[in-house]
XYZ file of C-alpha atoms in Angstrom:
320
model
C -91.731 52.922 288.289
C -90.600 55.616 286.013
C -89.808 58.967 286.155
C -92.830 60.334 284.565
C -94.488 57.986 286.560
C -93.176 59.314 289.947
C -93.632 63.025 288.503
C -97.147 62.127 287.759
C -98.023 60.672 291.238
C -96.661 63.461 292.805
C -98.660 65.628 291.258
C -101.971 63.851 291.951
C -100.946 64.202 295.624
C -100.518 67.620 295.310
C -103.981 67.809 293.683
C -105.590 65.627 296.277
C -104.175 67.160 298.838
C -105.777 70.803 297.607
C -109.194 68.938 296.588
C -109.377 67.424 300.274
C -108.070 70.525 302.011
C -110.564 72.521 299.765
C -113.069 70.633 301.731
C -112.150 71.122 304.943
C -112.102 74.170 304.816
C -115.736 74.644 303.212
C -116.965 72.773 305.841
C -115.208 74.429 308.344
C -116.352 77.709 307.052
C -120.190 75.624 307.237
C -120.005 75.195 310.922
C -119.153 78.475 311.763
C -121.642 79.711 309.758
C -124.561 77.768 311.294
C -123.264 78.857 315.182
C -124.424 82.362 313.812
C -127.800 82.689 313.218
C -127.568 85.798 310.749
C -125.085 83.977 308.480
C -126.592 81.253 308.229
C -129.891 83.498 307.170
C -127.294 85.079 304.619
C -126.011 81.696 303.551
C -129.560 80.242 302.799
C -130.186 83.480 300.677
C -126.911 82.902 298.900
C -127.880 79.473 297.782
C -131.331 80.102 297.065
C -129.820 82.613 294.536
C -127.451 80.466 293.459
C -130.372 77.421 292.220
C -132.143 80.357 291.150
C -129.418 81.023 288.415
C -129.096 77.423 287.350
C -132.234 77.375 286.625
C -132.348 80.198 284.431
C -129.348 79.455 282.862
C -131.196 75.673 282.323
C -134.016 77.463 280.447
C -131.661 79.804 278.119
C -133.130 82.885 280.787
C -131.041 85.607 281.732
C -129.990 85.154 285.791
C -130.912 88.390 286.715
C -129.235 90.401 289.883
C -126.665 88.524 291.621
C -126.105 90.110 295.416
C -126.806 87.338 298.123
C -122.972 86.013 297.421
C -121.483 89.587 298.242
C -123.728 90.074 301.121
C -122.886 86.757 302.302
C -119.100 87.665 302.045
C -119.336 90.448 303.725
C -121.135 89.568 306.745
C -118.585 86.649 306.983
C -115.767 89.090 307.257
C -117.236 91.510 309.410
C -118.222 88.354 311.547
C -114.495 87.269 311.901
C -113.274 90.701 312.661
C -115.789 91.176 315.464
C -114.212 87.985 316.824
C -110.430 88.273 315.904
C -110.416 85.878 313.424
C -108.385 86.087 310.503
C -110.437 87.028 307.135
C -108.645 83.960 305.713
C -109.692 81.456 308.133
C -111.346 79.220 306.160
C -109.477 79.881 302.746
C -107.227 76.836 301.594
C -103.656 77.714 302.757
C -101.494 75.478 299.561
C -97.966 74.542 300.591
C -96.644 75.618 297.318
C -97.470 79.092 296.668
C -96.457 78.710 293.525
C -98.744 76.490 292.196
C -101.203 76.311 294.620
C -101.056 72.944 294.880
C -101.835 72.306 291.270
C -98.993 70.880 290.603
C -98.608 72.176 287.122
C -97.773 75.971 285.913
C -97.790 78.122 283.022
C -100.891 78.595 280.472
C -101.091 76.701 277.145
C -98.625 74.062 277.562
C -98.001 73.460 281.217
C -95.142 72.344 283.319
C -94.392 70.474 286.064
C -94.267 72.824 289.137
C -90.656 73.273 291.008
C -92.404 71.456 294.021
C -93.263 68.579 291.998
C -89.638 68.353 290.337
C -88.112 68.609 293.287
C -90.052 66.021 295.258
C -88.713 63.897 292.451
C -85.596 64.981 292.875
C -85.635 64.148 296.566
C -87.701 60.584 295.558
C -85.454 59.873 292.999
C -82.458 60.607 295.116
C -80.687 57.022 295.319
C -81.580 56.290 291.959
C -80.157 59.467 290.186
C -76.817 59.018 292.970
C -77.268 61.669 295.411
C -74.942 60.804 298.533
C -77.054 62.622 301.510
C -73.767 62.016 303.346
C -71.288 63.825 300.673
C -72.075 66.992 302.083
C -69.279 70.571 302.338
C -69.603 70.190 306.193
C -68.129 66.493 306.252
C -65.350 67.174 303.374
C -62.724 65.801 305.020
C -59.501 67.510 303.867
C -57.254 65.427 306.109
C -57.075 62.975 303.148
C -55.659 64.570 300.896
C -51.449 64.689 301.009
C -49.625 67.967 301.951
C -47.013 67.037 299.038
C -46.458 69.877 296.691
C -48.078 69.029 293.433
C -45.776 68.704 290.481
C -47.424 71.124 288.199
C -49.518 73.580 290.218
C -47.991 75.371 292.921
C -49.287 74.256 296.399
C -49.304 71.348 298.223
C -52.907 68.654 297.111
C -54.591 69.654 300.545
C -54.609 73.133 299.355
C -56.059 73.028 296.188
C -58.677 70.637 297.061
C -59.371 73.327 300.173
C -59.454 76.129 297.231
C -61.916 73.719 295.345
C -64.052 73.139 297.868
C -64.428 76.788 298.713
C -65.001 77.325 294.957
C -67.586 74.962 294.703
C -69.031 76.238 297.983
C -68.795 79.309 296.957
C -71.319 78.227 293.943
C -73.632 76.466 295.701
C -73.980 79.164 297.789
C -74.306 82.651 295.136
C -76.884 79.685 293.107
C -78.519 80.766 290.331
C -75.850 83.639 290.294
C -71.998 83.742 290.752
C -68.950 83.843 288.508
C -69.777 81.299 286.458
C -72.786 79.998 284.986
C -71.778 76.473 285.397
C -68.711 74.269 286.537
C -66.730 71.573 284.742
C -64.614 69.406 287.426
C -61.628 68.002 285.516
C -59.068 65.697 286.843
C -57.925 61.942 287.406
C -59.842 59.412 289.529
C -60.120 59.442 293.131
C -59.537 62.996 293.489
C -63.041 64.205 294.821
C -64.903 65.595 291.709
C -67.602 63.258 292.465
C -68.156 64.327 295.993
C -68.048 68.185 295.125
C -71.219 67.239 292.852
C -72.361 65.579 295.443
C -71.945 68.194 298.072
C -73.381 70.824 295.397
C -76.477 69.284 294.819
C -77.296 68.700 298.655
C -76.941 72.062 299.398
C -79.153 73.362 296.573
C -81.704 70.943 297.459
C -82.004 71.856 301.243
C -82.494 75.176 299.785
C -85.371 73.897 298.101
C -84.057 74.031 294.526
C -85.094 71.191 291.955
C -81.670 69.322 291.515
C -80.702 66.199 289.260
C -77.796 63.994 288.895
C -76.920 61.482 286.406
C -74.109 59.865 284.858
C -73.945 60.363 280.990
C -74.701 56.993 280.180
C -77.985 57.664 282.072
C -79.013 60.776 280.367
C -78.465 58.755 276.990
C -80.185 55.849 278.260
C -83.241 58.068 279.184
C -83.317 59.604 275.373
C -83.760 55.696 274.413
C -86.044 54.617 276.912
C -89.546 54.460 275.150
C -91.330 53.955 277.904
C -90.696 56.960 279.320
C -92.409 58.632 276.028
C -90.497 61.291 273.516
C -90.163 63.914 277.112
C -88.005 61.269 279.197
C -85.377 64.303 279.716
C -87.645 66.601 280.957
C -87.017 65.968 284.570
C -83.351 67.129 283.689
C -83.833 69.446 281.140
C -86.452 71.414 283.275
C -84.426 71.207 286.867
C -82.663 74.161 287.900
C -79.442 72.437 288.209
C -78.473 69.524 286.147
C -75.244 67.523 287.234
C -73.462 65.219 284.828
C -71.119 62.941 286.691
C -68.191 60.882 284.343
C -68.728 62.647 281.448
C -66.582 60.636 278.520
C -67.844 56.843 280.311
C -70.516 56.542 277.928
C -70.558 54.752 275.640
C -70.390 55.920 271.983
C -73.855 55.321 270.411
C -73.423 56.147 266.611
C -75.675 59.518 265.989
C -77.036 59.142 269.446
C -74.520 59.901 272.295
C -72.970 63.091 270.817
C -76.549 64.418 269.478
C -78.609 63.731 272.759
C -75.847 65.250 275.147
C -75.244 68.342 273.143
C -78.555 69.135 272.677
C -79.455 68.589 276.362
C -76.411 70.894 277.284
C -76.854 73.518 274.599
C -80.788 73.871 274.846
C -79.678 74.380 279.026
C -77.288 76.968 278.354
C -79.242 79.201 275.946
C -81.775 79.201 278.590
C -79.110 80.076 281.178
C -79.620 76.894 283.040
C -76.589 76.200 285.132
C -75.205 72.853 285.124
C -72.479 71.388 286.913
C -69.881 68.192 284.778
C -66.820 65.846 285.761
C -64.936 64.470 283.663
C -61.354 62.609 283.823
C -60.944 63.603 280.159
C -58.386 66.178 279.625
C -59.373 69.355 277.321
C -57.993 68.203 274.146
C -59.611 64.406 275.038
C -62.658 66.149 275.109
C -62.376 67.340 272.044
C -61.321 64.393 270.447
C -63.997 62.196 271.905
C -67.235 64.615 271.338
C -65.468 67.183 268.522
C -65.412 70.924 268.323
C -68.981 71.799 268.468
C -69.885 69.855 271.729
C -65.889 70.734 273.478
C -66.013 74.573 272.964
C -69.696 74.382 274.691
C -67.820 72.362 277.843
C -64.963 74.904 277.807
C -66.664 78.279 276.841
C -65.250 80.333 279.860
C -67.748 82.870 279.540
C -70.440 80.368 280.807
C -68.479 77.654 282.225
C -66.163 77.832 284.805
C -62.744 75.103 284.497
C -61.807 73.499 288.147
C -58.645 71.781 287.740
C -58.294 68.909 290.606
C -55.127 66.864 290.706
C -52.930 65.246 292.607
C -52.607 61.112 294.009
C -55.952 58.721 294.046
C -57.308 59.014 297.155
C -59.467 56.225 297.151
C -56.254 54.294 296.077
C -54.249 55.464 299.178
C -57.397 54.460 301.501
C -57.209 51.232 300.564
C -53.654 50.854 300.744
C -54.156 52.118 304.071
């Protein structure tokens, strides 16, 4: 199943759901009606004016007073007072507020609601590689050595400690704080991947819509046909985008460079945060995706640099 697929099928829950629960509650509000005889008098008139209208409006004839409904209404509410009832008992209660179960927002051209995107997200959650177990609360600093590092001061234990509190720190000010996004920069093995990882988990129990992908994903998606011409949406229109091993792609002549900067510039004139890794250094970066593309990665005004170095972890587990 596809993406657009998934996003579509959640939305036709949500719409189901709000149909069905629409009816519940009508006929809920029916029952109560007919246990009270002057409602239901009320009710009858309501509906008699109601046909009435139709068939006015069937013959091209104006529909002439309209006040059964209001009565109706009224009665109903003064009903549930006299019995401590809620006004809103039998209105349809939506679990997105938002949307109101729709699904879809805006006027003209809609949008996927946040719910929907982030049901997504959490369906999706395997496939675009978020670890449920990479979390801040099971970052396990014990792994990394206490040697001082050779070209920052501090041992590797402490600046990965400093990172994670960075990162934390993100997460946790999200959609505000220093920086607008993060780039994670540094060798293999030293826990970039994780930090995303941990990032995104926390954003999504806090019921943000969060995707993660690999840059050969995201340029797969641009190709993927079946997915039709808006197969980035789902990462275009989350409200944090993660791109894990930024400079594995591969190099797609007119392709790779185009789709990613676009993607990444279209995010950041919209204030969008995002969060990248990469093992490329700054000047690699600028060698592999050129000036245009590098100064949006390293822009300091929007992007904040996190520097992680130090031995390969993963190396020294195995070893071990």
């Amino acid at each position: 199943m596809t993406r657009g697929q998934i996003l579509e099928q959640i939305a036709a829950q949500r719409r189901n759901r709000r149909i069905a629960g629409g009816a519940a509650a009508y006929e809920a509000m029916k029952r109560y009606v007919f246990a009270h005889p002057a409602l239901r008098d009320k009710w009858s008139d309501w509906v008699s004016e109601n046909m009435a209208a139709a068939r006015a409006a069937a013959q091209g004839e104006p529909a002439g007073r309209r006040e059964a409904g209001a009565a109706f209404h009224r009665a109903l509410a003064d009903t549930l007072a006299r019995e401590g009832l809620d006004g809103e008992t039998f209105a349809y209660r939506p679990l997105c507020s938002r949307c109101g179960d729709l699904g879809m927002i805006g006027e003209g051209a809609q949008r996927y609601c946040s719910c929907v995107l982030n049901a997504a997200a959490l369906t999706l959650r395997e496939a675009t590689g978020i670890r449920e177990d990479f979390t801040f609360e099971r970052f396990d600093l014990s792994i990394f050595p206490e040697e001082p590092l050779p070209t920052m001061q501090g041992t590797q234990r402490e600046l990965m400690q400093a990172r994670r509190d960075q990162c934390l720190a993100f997460a946790e000010a999200f959609p505000g704080g220093e920086g607008r996004s993060l780039l994670l920069t540094g060798g293999t093995g030293l826990g970039k991947t994780y930090l995303m990882h941990a990032i995104a988990n926390a954003l999504v129990d806090r019921g943000f819509t969060v995707m993660m992908a690999t840059a050969y994903q995201l340029v797969r998606a641009s190709l993927d046909r079946q997915e039709g011409p808006n197969s980035l949406a789902l990462y275009n229109d989350a409200d944090l985008l993660l791109i894990d091993d930024l400079g594995s792609e591969p190099l797609y002549q007119k392709i790779t460079i185009e789709t990613l900067f676009a993607l990444i510039n279209d995010r950041m004139a919209r204030l969008q945060p995002m969060v990248f890794s990469t093992n490329l250094t700054p000047s690699e970066l600028h060698d592999r995706y050129g000036a245009r593309m590098a100064s949006r990665l390293m822009d300091r005004s929007v992007v904040r640099v996190l520097r992680l170095e130090g031995r390969d972890v993963r190396l020294q587990r195995k070893k071990g």
